[in-house]
Structures are given as C-alpha cells and as structure tokens.
C-alpha cells in the first residue's frame, strides 16, 4: 500500500476477486490490482432462481463481489425480479452489477417478452403467475392445471395459499443465505408480508423468482379442470389434485 501511495496508484486500484501467487512480487500484484483481472466464465442461471440465488451464483464464479447484485437491485427504482432471464451466459469477471442486469434483462426482452404477444398489457400479472408456477410445480404439464386452479381461486376471491410465496419471504429475510425452505412451520404462514399468499388475497406484488419460458407458457395457457386444490408429493415430485376441501 505504501508503494502504491508513492507511485500514485492507490487511487486506481480496481475492486474485484483476484488470484495471486506467492511467486508474485509486490510490483506484479500492484500492476494486477491497477489493471484489473478479467477472464471470461460460463455461468448457468437455473429457472426459478431469485436474485439472491443469482447473486450467489455470480459471486462464486467471480463475476461480482458477494451481495453487490442484491444491493444494486434493492436500490433500483424498477423491480427487476422476474426479468433476470434464466439461461447460460458468458460473462467477464469483475464487471459491474449494472452490466450483468443489462445483459439478463436484454435476454428477457428477446426470449420471454415475445411469448406475451397480445397479453402485453397484463405482462406483470402473468409474469408473477409464471414465477409461482416455476417454484411451486416441477412438472411442465401440471403447471398448466395449477395455473387454471390458481386463476379460479383468484376469480372466486379465495386465498391462493402457495407455499412458494412463504419460501420467498424466508429467503428475503435471510438475504438469500443458502438453506432449505422446508419444513415450513405454523409461524411461517402467519408472517406479515405482502408476499404471504396465506394472508393476502390476490397475486403477490411482484414475481417470486425468474421463470423460464415453459412456466410463462403455462401461465398464459391455463388448463381447465374440476380441481380447486392441490399439493405436491415430496416423495414423487408429482402434484395431487382435489375437487373439494374434504378430498384435499
């Protein structure tokens, strides 16, 4: 640091994650910190990932420093959860959160927005529905049936009671720290949050993750059925549907 101050380089050090060697001299290290270490990495963002998940994935890959994406998105005037399109990306290390967000949202506009076509005026609501389906139902065909169930419940003024919204609240409160949402407790369902679909009627205020194209398709093409209730079988991953509360 003393040499950097004397050489006038202290004001030009670039933040980031660096790989150093014991064989490097102080001069070599200083040059690296001034020039910045940049390399290209391939990063896959799974469907349904939240921006907390994406922050963790990118920080492990060395693209961003930990929690820098979270801080950027939390300060954004426009909510961007749901529009950080899940895909495989080639990214440079040590770039800014702004550059990452621009690339992911540009991909959303190219690959997801065209699916909405005539539904563009209802894009936000359909995107929220798609995020629920993505995190709630593993099977692609069953997502269409669940979309029909949830839309019926919305029209009837019933609570959606989607467990995935509770998991999202827990992730928000933990600021994305890795860990399973389950088991859910009675207290989890009583938490005061606009995302709590066990307490608030209607859709959550924003998406609870970033859905892929199959979930967006299911949200836009709900399948009619006699069912009003469903639950997921943890052993098989299949969804069990019921017509009445007693059956449920």
PDB file of C-alpha atoms in Angstrom:
ATOM      1  CA  UNK A   1       0.000   0.000   0.000  1.00  0.00           C
ATOM      2  CA  UNK A   2       2.931   2.334   0.787  1.00  0.00           C
ATOM      3  CA  UNK A   3       4.463   1.721  -2.652  1.00  0.00           C
ATOM      4  CA  UNK A   4       1.036   2.244  -4.293  1.00  0.00           C
ATOM      5  CA  UNK A   5       0.720   5.590  -2.487  1.00  0.00           C
ATOM      6  CA  UNK A   6       4.206   6.682  -3.509  1.00  0.00           C
ATOM      7  CA  UNK A   7       3.668   5.594  -7.114  1.00  0.00           C
ATOM      8  CA  UNK A   8       0.280   7.308  -7.233  1.00  0.00           C
ATOM      9  CA  UNK A   9      -1.539   4.047  -7.965  1.00  0.00           C
ATOM     10  CA  UNK A  10      -3.562   3.800  -4.746  1.00  0.00           C
ATOM     11  CA  UNK A  11      -6.453   5.774  -6.277  1.00  0.00           C
ATOM     12  CA  UNK A  12      -6.603   3.473  -9.311  1.00  0.00           C
ATOM     13  CA  UNK A  13      -6.935   0.052  -7.665  1.00  0.00           C
ATOM     14  CA  UNK A  14      -9.861  -1.888  -9.153  1.00  0.00           C
ATOM     15  CA  UNK A  15     -12.139  -3.855  -6.796  1.00  0.00           C
ATOM     16  CA  UNK A  16     -12.742  -7.496  -7.536  1.00  0.00           C
ATOM     17  CA  UNK A  17     -11.739 -11.087  -6.863  1.00  0.00           C
ATOM     18  CA  UNK A  18      -8.091 -11.811  -7.702  1.00  0.00           C
ATOM     19  CA  UNK A  19      -5.953 -14.927  -7.956  1.00  0.00           C
ATOM     20  CA  UNK A  20      -2.497 -14.234  -6.519  1.00  0.00           C
ATOM     21  CA  UNK A  21       0.633 -16.380  -6.296  1.00  0.00           C
ATOM     22  CA  UNK A  22       3.360 -16.434  -3.629  1.00  0.00           C
ATOM     23  CA  UNK A  23       5.816 -16.091  -6.528  1.00  0.00           C
ATOM     24  CA  UNK A  24       4.436 -12.681  -7.486  1.00  0.00           C
ATOM     25  CA  UNK A  25       6.376  -9.604  -6.438  1.00  0.00           C
ATOM     26  CA  UNK A  26       4.719  -6.620  -4.818  1.00  0.00           C
ATOM     27  CA  UNK A  27       5.143  -4.756  -8.103  1.00  0.00           C
ATOM     28  CA  UNK A  28       3.385  -7.576 -10.011  1.00  0.00           C
ATOM     29  CA  UNK A  29       0.499  -7.567  -7.533  1.00  0.00           C
ATOM     30  CA  UNK A  30       0.179  -3.782  -7.739  1.00  0.00           C
ATOM     31  CA  UNK A  31       0.022  -3.901 -11.549  1.00  0.00           C
ATOM     32  CA  UNK A  32      -2.657  -6.597 -11.379  1.00  0.00           C
ATOM     33  CA  UNK A  33      -4.781  -4.571  -8.966  1.00  0.00           C
ATOM     34  CA  UNK A  34      -4.473  -1.479 -11.159  1.00  0.00           C
ATOM     35  CA  UNK A  35      -5.182  -3.239 -14.451  1.00  0.00           C
ATOM     36  CA  UNK A  36      -7.891  -5.494 -13.027  1.00  0.00           C
ATOM     37  CA  UNK A  37      -8.036  -9.240 -13.520  1.00  0.00           C
ATOM     38  CA  UNK A  38     -10.582 -10.084 -16.185  1.00  0.00           C
ATOM     39  CA  UNK A  39     -11.444 -13.501 -17.576  1.00  0.00           C
ATOM     40  CA  UNK A  40     -14.493 -14.930 -19.289  1.00  0.00           C
ATOM     41  CA  UNK A  41     -16.585 -17.530 -17.489  1.00  0.00           C
ATOM     42  CA  UNK A  42     -19.679 -19.525 -18.450  1.00  0.00           C
ATOM     43  CA  UNK A  43     -22.456 -19.217 -15.875  1.00  0.00           C
ATOM     44  CA  UNK A  44     -25.806 -21.026 -15.834  1.00  0.00           C
ATOM     45  CA  UNK A  45     -28.736 -19.450 -14.003  1.00  0.00           C
ATOM     46  CA  UNK A  46     -31.398 -22.125 -13.359  1.00  0.00           C
ATOM     47  CA  UNK A  47     -35.077 -21.449 -13.991  1.00  0.00           C
ATOM     48  CA  UNK A  48     -36.840 -20.154 -10.895  1.00  0.00           C
ATOM     49  CA  UNK A  49     -33.707 -18.571  -9.418  1.00  0.00           C
ATOM     50  CA  UNK A  50     -34.283 -15.483  -7.294  1.00  0.00           C
ATOM     51  CA  UNK A  51     -31.920 -12.528  -7.476  1.00  0.00           C
ATOM     52  CA  UNK A  52     -30.485 -13.786  -4.181  1.00  0.00           C
ATOM     53  CA  UNK A  53     -29.645 -17.079  -5.922  1.00  0.00           C
ATOM     54  CA  UNK A  54     -28.197 -15.217  -8.901  1.00  0.00           C
ATOM     55  CA  UNK A  55     -26.036 -13.054  -6.627  1.00  0.00           C
ATOM     56  CA  UNK A  56     -24.622 -16.202  -5.014  1.00  0.00           C
ATOM     57  CA  UNK A  57     -24.013 -17.932  -8.373  1.00  0.00           C
ATOM     58  CA  UNK A  58     -22.216 -14.920  -9.849  1.00  0.00           C
ATOM     59  CA  UNK A  59     -20.119 -14.242  -6.761  1.00  0.00           C
ATOM     60  CA  UNK A  60     -18.926 -17.879  -6.660  1.00  0.00           C
ATOM     61  CA  UNK A  61     -17.994 -17.581 -10.345  1.00  0.00           C
ATOM     62  CA  UNK A  62     -16.030 -14.388  -9.630  1.00  0.00           C
ATOM     63  CA  UNK A  63     -18.253 -12.245 -11.834  1.00  0.00           C
ATOM     64  CA  UNK A  64     -19.396  -9.972  -8.990  1.00  0.00           C
ATOM     65  CA  UNK A  65     -18.442  -9.416  -5.382  1.00  0.00           C
ATOM     66  CA  UNK A  66     -20.875 -11.004  -2.883  1.00  0.00           C
ATOM     67  CA  UNK A  67     -24.157  -9.095  -2.315  1.00  0.00           C
ATOM     68  CA  UNK A  68     -23.292  -6.429  -4.895  1.00  0.00           C
ATOM     69  CA  UNK A  69     -26.152  -7.564  -7.164  1.00  0.00           C
ATOM     70  CA  UNK A  70     -28.544  -7.661  -4.199  1.00  0.00           C
ATOM     71  CA  UNK A  71     -27.584  -4.104  -3.225  1.00  0.00           C
ATOM     72  CA  UNK A  72     -27.974  -2.859  -6.793  1.00  0.00           C
ATOM     73  CA  UNK A  73     -31.402  -4.444  -7.307  1.00  0.00           C
ATOM     74  CA  UNK A  74     -32.719  -3.370  -3.904  1.00  0.00           C
ATOM     75  CA  UNK A  75     -31.842   0.232  -4.773  1.00  0.00           C
ATOM     76  CA  UNK A  76     -33.339   0.041  -8.279  1.00  0.00           C
ATOM     77  CA  UNK A  77     -36.492   2.180  -8.772  1.00  0.00           C
ATOM     78  CA  UNK A  78     -37.903  -0.570 -11.012  1.00  0.00           C
ATOM     79  CA  UNK A  79     -38.448  -4.064  -9.535  1.00  0.00           C
ATOM     80  CA  UNK A  80     -36.473  -6.458 -11.750  1.00  0.00           C
ATOM     81  CA  UNK A  81     -37.172  -9.809 -10.076  1.00  0.00           C
ATOM     82  CA  UNK A  82     -38.789 -11.946 -12.773  1.00  0.00           C
ATOM     83  CA  UNK A  83     -36.949 -10.203 -15.626  1.00  0.00           C
ATOM     84  CA  UNK A  84     -33.457 -11.604 -14.974  1.00  0.00           C
ATOM     85  CA  UNK A  85     -33.880 -14.317 -17.576  1.00  0.00           C
ATOM     86  CA  UNK A  86     -32.581 -17.770 -16.558  1.00  0.00           C
ATOM     87  CA  UNK A  87     -30.125 -19.013 -19.171  1.00  0.00           C
ATOM     88  CA  UNK A  88     -26.459 -19.839 -19.766  1.00  0.00           C
ATOM     89  CA  UNK A  89     -24.298 -16.738 -20.118  1.00  0.00           C
ATOM     90  CA  UNK A  90     -20.728 -15.898 -21.000  1.00  0.00           C
ATOM     91  CA  UNK A  91     -19.675 -13.140 -18.626  1.00  0.00           C
ATOM     92  CA  UNK A  92     -16.434 -11.398 -17.736  1.00  0.00           C
ATOM     93  CA  UNK A  93     -15.223 -11.393 -14.157  1.00  0.00           C
ATOM     94  CA  UNK A  94     -15.142  -8.161 -12.179  1.00  0.00           C
ATOM     95  CA  UNK A  95     -17.824  -6.418 -14.223  1.00  0.00           C
ATOM     96  CA  UNK A  96     -20.440  -4.169 -12.645  1.00  0.00           C
ATOM     97  CA  UNK A  97     -23.909  -5.222 -11.445  1.00  0.00           C
ATOM     98  CA  UNK A  98     -25.345  -2.774 -13.997  1.00  0.00           C
ATOM     99  CA  UNK A  99     -23.687  -4.686 -16.843  1.00  0.00           C
ATOM    100  CA  UNK A 100     -24.999  -8.016 -15.556  1.00  0.00           C
ATOM    101  CA  UNK A 101     -28.549  -6.722 -15.149  1.00  0.00           C
ATOM    102  CA  UNK A 102     -28.475  -5.140 -18.603  1.00  0.00           C
ATOM    103  CA  UNK A 103     -27.450  -8.453 -20.187  1.00  0.00           C
ATOM    104  CA  UNK A 104     -30.051 -10.540 -18.311  1.00  0.00           C
ATOM    105  CA  UNK A 105     -32.934  -8.137 -18.899  1.00  0.00           C
ATOM    106  CA  UNK A 106     -31.999  -7.760 -22.583  1.00  0.00           C
ATOM    107  CA  UNK A 107     -32.228 -11.552 -22.867  1.00  0.00           C
ATOM    108  CA  UNK A 108     -35.646 -11.438 -21.163  1.00  0.00           C
ATOM    109  CA  UNK A 109     -36.884  -8.946 -23.761  1.00  0.00           C
ATOM    110  CA  UNK A 110     -35.570 -11.119 -26.592  1.00  0.00           C
ATOM    111  CA  UNK A 111     -36.749 -14.548 -25.390  1.00  0.00           C
ATOM    112  CA  UNK A 112     -39.621 -14.020 -22.946  1.00  0.00           C
ATOM    113  CA  UNK A 113     -41.467 -10.858 -23.919  1.00  0.00           C
ATOM    114  CA  UNK A 114     -42.475 -12.188 -27.377  1.00  0.00           C
ATOM    115  CA  UNK A 115     -44.397 -15.007 -25.650  1.00  0.00           C
ATOM    116  CA  UNK A 116     -46.832 -12.494 -24.184  1.00  0.00           C
ATOM    117  CA  UNK A 117     -47.865 -11.055 -27.572  1.00  0.00           C
ATOM    118  CA  UNK A 118     -51.460  -9.806 -27.073  1.00  0.00           C
ATOM    119  CA  UNK A 119     -51.105 -10.181 -23.302  1.00  0.00           C
ATOM    120  CA  UNK A 120     -48.535  -7.375 -23.023  1.00  0.00           C
ATOM    121  CA  UNK A 121     -50.941  -5.191 -21.055  1.00  0.00           C
ATOM    122  CA  UNK A 122     -51.138  -7.991 -18.488  1.00  0.00           C
ATOM    123  CA  UNK A 123     -47.442  -8.874 -18.626  1.00  0.00           C
ATOM    124  CA  UNK A 124     -46.712  -8.142 -14.964  1.00  0.00           C
ATOM    125  CA  UNK A 125     -49.583 -10.248 -13.618  1.00  0.00           C
ATOM    126  CA  UNK A 126     -48.786 -13.139 -15.936  1.00  0.00           C
ATOM    127  CA  UNK A 127     -45.107 -12.931 -15.028  1.00  0.00           C
ATOM    128  CA  UNK A 128     -45.984 -13.145 -11.327  1.00  0.00           C
ATOM    129  CA  UNK A 129     -48.188 -16.178 -12.040  1.00  0.00           C
ATOM    130  CA  UNK A 130     -45.365 -17.799 -14.029  1.00  0.00           C
ATOM    131  CA  UNK A 131     -42.969 -17.288 -11.112  1.00  0.00           C
ATOM    132  CA  UNK A 132     -45.407 -19.038  -8.770  1.00  0.00           C
ATOM    133  CA  UNK A 133     -45.762 -21.994 -11.141  1.00  0.00           C
ATOM    134  CA  UNK A 134     -41.986 -22.239 -11.664  1.00  0.00           C
ATOM    135  CA  UNK A 135     -41.235 -22.600  -7.970  1.00  0.00           C
ATOM    136  CA  UNK A 136     -44.363 -24.490  -6.969  1.00  0.00           C
ATOM    137  CA  UNK A 137     -44.782 -27.226  -9.597  1.00  0.00           C
ATOM    138  CA  UNK A 138     -41.916 -29.269 -11.125  1.00  0.00           C
ATOM    139  CA  UNK A 139     -43.911 -30.924 -13.932  1.00  0.00           C
ATOM    140  CA  UNK A 140     -44.447 -28.764 -17.032  1.00  0.00           C
ATOM    141  CA  UNK A 141     -47.904 -30.150 -17.933  1.00  0.00           C
ATOM    142  CA  UNK A 142     -49.096 -29.980 -14.325  1.00  0.00           C
ATOM    143  CA  UNK A 143     -48.165 -26.301 -14.271  1.00  0.00           C
ATOM    144  CA  UNK A 144     -50.985 -25.611 -16.747  1.00  0.00           C
ATOM    145  CA  UNK A 145     -53.504 -27.357 -14.480  1.00  0.00           C
ATOM    146  CA  UNK A 146     -52.244 -25.460 -11.418  1.00  0.00           C
ATOM    147  CA  UNK A 147     -52.444 -22.212 -13.429  1.00  0.00           C
ATOM    148  CA  UNK A 148     -56.115 -22.999 -14.013  1.00  0.00           C
ATOM    149  CA  UNK A 149     -56.656 -23.734 -10.324  1.00  0.00           C
ATOM    150  CA  UNK A 150     -54.969 -20.501  -9.203  1.00  0.00           C
ATOM    151  CA  UNK A 151     -56.902 -18.398 -11.709  1.00  0.00           C
ATOM    152  CA  UNK A 152     -60.179 -19.915 -10.482  1.00  0.00           C
ATOM    153  CA  UNK A 153     -59.215 -19.104  -6.923  1.00  0.00           C
ATOM    154  CA  UNK A 154     -58.375 -15.515  -7.905  1.00  0.00           C
ATOM    155  CA  UNK A 155     -61.731 -15.082  -9.636  1.00  0.00           C
ATOM    156  CA  UNK A 156     -63.571 -16.527  -6.625  1.00  0.00           C
ATOM    157  CA  UNK A 157     -61.725 -14.210  -4.195  1.00  0.00           C
ATOM    158  CA  UNK A 158     -60.055 -17.130  -2.419  1.00  0.00           C
ATOM    159  CA  UNK A 159     -56.584 -17.095  -0.939  1.00  0.00           C
ATOM    160  CA  UNK A 160     -54.010 -18.636  -3.269  1.00  0.00           C
ATOM    161  CA  UNK A 161     -52.143 -20.347  -0.402  1.00  0.00           C
ATOM    162  CA  UNK A 162     -48.978 -21.004  -2.411  1.00  0.00           C
ATOM    163  CA  UNK A 163     -46.172 -22.401  -0.263  1.00  0.00           C
ATOM    164  CA  UNK A 164     -43.544 -20.985  -2.631  1.00  0.00           C
ATOM    165  CA  UNK A 165     -44.503 -17.455  -1.533  1.00  0.00           C
ATOM    166  CA  UNK A 166     -43.652 -18.384   2.059  1.00  0.00           C
ATOM    167  CA  UNK A 167     -40.300 -19.758   0.925  1.00  0.00           C
ATOM    168  CA  UNK A 168     -39.601 -16.473  -0.858  1.00  0.00           C
ATOM    169  CA  UNK A 169     -40.354 -14.497   2.312  1.00  0.00           C
ATOM    170  CA  UNK A 170     -37.933 -16.699   4.255  1.00  0.00           C
ATOM    171  CA  UNK A 171     -35.291 -16.114   1.586  1.00  0.00           C
ATOM    172  CA  UNK A 172     -35.857 -12.356   1.741  1.00  0.00           C
ATOM    173  CA  UNK A 173     -35.440 -12.358   5.496  1.00  0.00           C
ATOM    174  CA  UNK A 174     -32.267 -14.442   5.293  1.00  0.00           C
ATOM    175  CA  UNK A 175     -30.994 -12.232   2.439  1.00  0.00           C
ATOM    176  CA  UNK A 176     -30.507 -15.275   0.259  1.00  0.00           C
ATOM    177  CA  UNK A 177     -28.369 -17.306   2.628  1.00  0.00           C
ATOM    178  CA  UNK A 178     -28.256 -20.858   1.313  1.00  0.00           C
ATOM    179  CA  UNK A 179     -30.579 -23.284   3.052  1.00  0.00           C
ATOM    180  CA  UNK A 180     -33.770 -25.237   2.579  1.00  0.00           C
ATOM    181  CA  UNK A 181     -37.151 -23.577   2.982  1.00  0.00           C
ATOM    182  CA  UNK A 182     -38.617 -26.723   4.456  1.00  0.00           C
ATOM    183  CA  UNK A 183     -40.016 -27.750   6.802  1.00  0.00           C
ATOM    184  CA  UNK A 184     -42.493 -24.889   6.996  1.00  0.00           C
ATOM    185  CA  UNK A 185     -43.909 -24.103  10.436  1.00  0.00           C
ATOM    186  CA  UNK A 186     -47.184 -22.560  11.583  1.00  0.00           C
ATOM    187  CA  UNK A 187     -45.376 -19.292  12.321  1.00  0.00           C
ATOM    188  CA  UNK A 188     -44.047 -19.159   8.742  1.00  0.00           C
ATOM    189  CA  UNK A 189     -47.622 -18.929   7.444  1.00  0.00           C
ATOM    190  CA  UNK A 190     -48.550 -16.079   9.801  1.00  0.00           C
ATOM    191  CA  UNK A 191     -45.698 -13.695   8.913  1.00  0.00           C
ATOM    192  CA  UNK A 192     -46.819 -10.194   7.941  1.00  0.00           C
ATOM    193  CA  UNK A 193     -45.661  -9.690   4.345  1.00  0.00           C
ATOM    194  CA  UNK A 194     -47.380  -8.636   1.112  1.00  0.00           C
ATOM    195  CA  UNK A 195     -45.947 -11.840  -0.391  1.00  0.00           C
ATOM    196  CA  UNK A 196     -47.805 -14.060   2.103  1.00  0.00           C
ATOM    197  CA  UNK A 197     -50.497 -15.700  -0.043  1.00  0.00           C
ATOM    198  CA  UNK A 198     -51.958 -17.358   3.077  1.00  0.00           C
ATOM    199  CA  UNK A 199     -52.892 -13.941   4.486  1.00  0.00           C
ATOM    200  CA  UNK A 200     -53.399 -11.717   1.434  1.00  0.00           C
ATOM    201  CA  UNK A 201     -55.839 -12.282  -1.404  1.00  0.00           C
ATOM    202  CA  UNK A 202     -54.682 -11.852  -4.971  1.00  0.00           C
ATOM    203  CA  UNK A 203     -51.254 -12.211  -6.516  1.00  0.00           C
ATOM    204  CA  UNK A 204     -48.062 -11.151  -4.698  1.00  0.00           C
ATOM    205  CA  UNK A 205     -46.879  -7.615  -5.530  1.00  0.00           C
ATOM    206  CA  UNK A 206     -44.034  -8.883  -7.735  1.00  0.00           C
ATOM    207  CA  UNK A 207     -42.555 -12.157  -9.061  1.00  0.00           C
ATOM    208  CA  UNK A 208     -41.005 -14.522  -6.510  1.00  0.00           C
ATOM    209  CA  UNK A 209     -38.268 -15.631  -8.893  1.00  0.00           C
ATOM    210  CA  UNK A 210     -37.254 -15.634 -12.532  1.00  0.00           C
ATOM    211  CA  UNK A 211     -39.327 -18.105 -14.540  1.00  0.00           C
ATOM    212  CA  UNK A 212     -38.368 -19.864 -17.738  1.00  0.00           C
ATOM    213  CA  UNK A 213     -40.369 -19.991 -20.945  1.00  0.00           C
ATOM    214  CA  UNK A 214     -42.291 -23.174 -20.044  1.00  0.00           C
ATOM    215  CA  UNK A 215     -43.754 -21.560 -16.916  1.00  0.00           C
ATOM    216  CA  UNK A 216     -44.603 -18.400 -18.843  1.00  0.00           C
ATOM    217  CA  UNK A 217     -46.396 -20.569 -21.416  1.00  0.00           C
ATOM    218  CA  UNK A 218     -48.337 -22.341 -18.631  1.00  0.00           C
ATOM    219  CA  UNK A 219     -49.352 -19.020 -17.086  1.00  0.00           C
ATOM    220  CA  UNK A 220     -50.635 -17.822 -20.458  1.00  0.00           C
ATOM    221  CA  UNK A 221     -52.373 -21.115 -21.290  1.00  0.00           C
ATOM    222  CA  UNK A 222     -54.058 -22.388 -18.091  1.00  0.00           C
ATOM    223  CA  UNK A 223     -55.776 -25.770 -18.364  1.00  0.00           C
ATOM    224  CA  UNK A 224     -59.394 -26.063 -17.273  1.00  0.00           C
ATOM    225  CA  UNK A 225     -60.143 -28.753 -14.679  1.00  0.00           C
ATOM    226  CA  UNK A 226     -62.684 -29.562 -11.946  1.00  0.00           C
ATOM    227  CA  UNK A 227     -59.989 -29.047  -9.290  1.00  0.00           C
ATOM    228  CA  UNK A 228     -59.801 -26.309  -6.667  1.00  0.00           C
ATOM    229  CA  UNK A 229     -56.977 -27.673  -4.501  1.00  0.00           C
ATOM    230  CA  UNK A 230     -53.586 -29.304  -4.982  1.00  0.00           C
ATOM    231  CA  UNK A 231     -50.492 -30.334  -3.048  1.00  0.00           C
ATOM    232  CA  UNK A 232     -47.078 -31.632  -4.001  1.00  0.00           C
ATOM    233  CA  UNK A 233     -45.981 -35.132  -3.060  1.00  0.00           C
ATOM    234  CA  UNK A 234     -42.404 -34.713  -1.764  1.00  0.00           C
ATOM    235  CA  UNK A 235     -41.640 -38.393  -2.437  1.00  0.00           C
ATOM    236  CA  UNK A 236     -42.544 -38.383  -6.141  1.00  0.00           C
ATOM    237  CA  UNK A 237     -42.485 -34.672  -7.047  1.00  0.00           C
ATOM    238  CA  UNK A 238     -45.954 -35.143  -8.529  1.00  0.00           C
ATOM    239  CA  UNK A 239     -48.912 -32.882  -7.807  1.00  0.00           C
ATOM    240  CA  UNK A 240     -52.046 -34.348  -6.200  1.00  0.00           C
ATOM    241  CA  UNK A 241     -55.247 -32.574  -7.227  1.00  0.00           C
ATOM    242  CA  UNK A 242     -58.557 -32.411  -5.338  1.00  0.00           C
ATOM    243  CA  UNK A 243     -62.045 -31.172  -6.213  1.00  0.00           C
ATOM    244  CA  UNK A 244     -63.156 -30.396  -2.670  1.00  0.00           C
ATOM    245  CA  UNK A 245     -61.592 -29.280   0.600  1.00  0.00           C
ATOM    246  CA  UNK A 246     -62.520 -32.623   2.190  1.00  0.00           C
ATOM    247  CA  UNK A 247     -60.639 -34.509  -0.547  1.00  0.00           C
ATOM    248  CA  UNK A 248     -57.704 -32.131  -0.109  1.00  0.00           C
TER     249      UNK A 248
END
